[in-house]
Amino acid sequence: MLSGLFAVDVTAATVLCVRCGSAGPVARLRLDHHGHGLVAHCAECGEPVLSVVRTEDAVALDLRGTVALTVPLESA
């Protein structure tokens, strides 16, 4: 089940911001690149909603600014 979640184009997913309650596609988030990762900010209020950091052996995904991340399923 989890492999299906992470094997999709996440830009098509919808993210719901903790701070302002705005929902929109991940593709609309404003990205700031920092070293080995990035921070994605809500398009409406600017609050950080998620961050991704890559190391030599792992990728860490922090969703603390997100109420929900909804990923559409592909048709069978």
XYZ file of N, CA and C in Angstrom:
228
model
N 0.814 -1.199 0.000
C 0.000 0.000 0.000
C 0.862 1.269 0.000
N 1.863 1.341 0.872
C 2.709 2.534 0.910
C 3.528 2.702 -0.357
N 3.944 1.594 -0.969
C 4.721 1.714 -2.202
C 3.895 2.367 -3.299
N 2.591 2.139 -3.304
C 1.713 2.795 -4.262
C 1.605 4.284 -4.018
N 1.644 4.680 -2.765
C 1.563 6.101 -2.418
C 2.784 6.853 -2.905
N 3.955 6.275 -2.722
C 5.186 6.970 -3.072
C 5.636 6.733 -4.507
N 4.919 5.926 -5.263
C 5.277 5.661 -6.649
C 4.402 6.461 -7.610
N 3.935 7.615 -7.175
C 3.068 8.458 -7.999
C 3.690 9.834 -8.162
N 3.162 10.591 -9.089
C 3.572 11.982 -9.258
C 2.900 12.797 -8.163
N 3.652 13.149 -7.134
C 3.075 13.820 -5.967
C 2.607 15.246 -6.279
N 3.026 15.829 -7.400
C 2.555 17.172 -7.741
C 1.059 17.188 -8.022
N 0.477 16.023 -8.321
C -0.967 15.924 -8.547
C -1.747 15.785 -7.245
N -1.041 15.571 -6.140
C -1.693 15.421 -4.835
C -2.222 16.762 -4.338
N -3.192 16.697 -3.433
C -3.749 17.892 -2.797
C -3.245 17.958 -1.369
N -2.808 19.146 -0.960
C -2.306 19.352 0.397
C -3.224 20.336 1.120
N -3.484 20.078 2.400
C -4.334 20.931 3.230
C -3.461 21.565 4.302
N -3.370 22.893 4.313
C -2.501 23.647 5.215
C -3.048 23.668 6.644
N -2.175 23.392 7.623
C -2.544 23.436 9.041
C -2.950 24.850 9.456
N -2.207 25.847 9.003
C -2.407 27.221 9.476
C -3.687 27.865 8.954
N -3.878 27.857 7.624
C -4.998 28.615 7.057
C -6.140 27.742 6.548
N -5.929 26.431 6.462
C -6.981 25.532 5.993
C -7.144 25.493 4.487
N -6.271 26.178 3.770
C -6.343 26.191 2.313
C -5.950 24.828 1.750
N -6.688 24.383 0.739
C -6.370 23.134 0.051
C -6.008 23.446 -1.390
N -4.978 22.792 -1.883
C -4.576 22.998 -3.260
C -3.549 21.976 -3.676
N -3.235 21.945 -4.962
C -2.278 20.960 -5.457
C -0.857 21.242 -4.967
N -0.115 20.179 -4.745
C 1.282 20.309 -4.342
C 2.047 21.148 -5.364
N 1.673 21.062 -6.625
C 2.345 21.813 -7.683
C 2.269 23.327 -7.478
N 1.311 23.821 -6.690
C 1.175 25.266 -6.440
C 2.010 25.758 -5.260
N 2.593 24.844 -4.492
C 3.382 25.251 -3.329
C 4.631 26.012 -3.776
N 5.035 26.998 -2.970
C 6.254 27.772 -3.250
C 7.432 27.033 -2.631
N 8.445 26.730 -3.437
C 9.577 25.936 -2.976
C 10.791 26.795 -2.674
N 11.443 26.488 -1.559
C 12.737 27.073 -1.204
C 13.724 25.924 -1.085
N 14.808 25.984 -1.843
C 15.825 24.935 -1.799
C 16.868 25.296 -0.751
N 17.193 24.333 0.110
C 18.162 24.527 1.184
C 19.099 23.333 1.237
N 20.335 23.499 0.830
C 21.323 22.424 0.934
C 20.872 21.138 0.284
N 20.617 20.123 1.105
C 20.237 18.799 0.608
C 18.729 18.597 0.558
N 17.959 19.673 0.635
C 16.515 19.486 0.651
C 15.765 20.712 0.196
N 14.469 20.691 0.500
C 13.622 21.821 0.146
C 12.505 21.965 1.167
N 11.971 23.179 1.224
C 10.812 23.482 2.059
C 9.726 23.987 1.126
N 8.512 23.441 1.250
C 7.375 23.852 0.432
C 6.417 24.659 1.300
N 6.071 25.861 0.826
C 5.215 26.778 1.570
C 3.825 26.864 0.948
N 2.812 27.035 1.787
C 1.432 27.209 1.342
C 1.344 28.379 0.364
N 0.637 28.184 -0.731
C 0.472 29.234 -1.737
C -0.371 30.390 -1.219
N -1.202 30.156 -0.207
C -2.091 31.197 0.324
C -1.465 31.992 1.462
N -0.932 31.305 2.489
C -0.453 32.015 3.685
C 1.066 32.018 3.830
N 1.771 31.217 3.052
C 3.226 31.182 3.115
C 3.814 30.290 4.197
N 2.963 29.649 4.994
C 3.432 28.762 6.064
C 4.108 27.520 5.461
N 5.224 27.061 6.050
C 5.817 25.810 5.570
C 4.849 24.646 5.802
N 4.558 23.887 4.764
C 3.643 22.754 4.904
C 4.358 21.412 4.827
N 5.488 21.374 4.137
C 6.257 20.139 4.100
C 7.706 20.442 3.770
N 8.575 19.524 4.174
C 9.986 19.629 3.811
C 10.511 18.239 3.476
N 11.504 18.230 2.611
C 12.132 16.987 2.183
C 13.641 17.184 2.273
N 14.316 16.243 2.930
C 15.773 16.282 3.045
C 16.323 14.941 2.584
N 17.332 15.002 1.731
C 17.965 13.775 1.231
C 19.365 13.656 1.824
N 19.675 12.475 2.341
C 21.018 12.164 2.813
C 21.586 11.082 1.905
N 22.760 10.576 2.250
C 23.371 9.528 1.423
C 22.521 8.270 1.346
N 21.815 7.957 2.439
C 21.102 6.684 2.478
C 19.614 6.778 2.789
N 19.060 7.988 2.795
C 17.637 8.113 3.138
C 17.060 9.429 2.627
N 15.741 9.455 2.590
C 15.000 10.684 2.305
C 14.023 10.876 3.454
N 14.063 12.058 4.082
C 13.164 12.359 5.201
C 12.088 13.328 4.727
N 10.840 12.988 4.987
C 9.688 13.805 4.610
C 9.015 14.292 5.886
N 8.944 15.611 6.067
C 8.327 16.219 7.251
C 7.034 16.896 6.807
N 5.903 16.431 7.328
C 4.584 16.941 6.938
C 3.894 17.694 8.073
N 4.648 18.216 9.044
C 4.010 18.803 10.226
C 3.130 20.022 9.918
N 3.297 20.687 8.785
C 2.449 21.819 8.425
C 1.252 21.428 7.571
N 1.045 20.123 7.443
C -0.005 19.590 6.585
C -1.046 18.845 7.408
N -2.318 19.184 7.206
C -3.400 18.431 7.846
C -3.585 17.115 7.109
N -3.581 17.175 5.781
C -3.791 15.976 4.966
C -3.083 16.128 3.629
N -2.613 15.017 3.118
C -2.038 14.934 1.787
C -2.832 13.856 1.060
N -3.589 14.252 0.042
C -4.464 13.328 -0.677
C -3.883 13.060 -2.059
N -3.618 11.794 -2.335
C -3.017 11.393 -3.601
C -4.061 10.665 -4.434
N -4.372 11.169 -5.643
C -5.352 10.478 -6.479
C -4.802 9.140 -6.969
N -5.661 8.132 -7.021
C -5.276 6.818 -7.517
C -5.421 6.768 -9.030
N -4.539 6.015 -9.655
C -4.642 5.813 -11.098
C -5.795 4.863 -11.382
N -6.426 5.021 -12.530
C -7.494 4.098 -12.936
C -6.903 2.734 -13.215
N -7.668 1.707 -12.889
C -7.170 0.328 -13.083
C -7.158 -0.057 -14.534
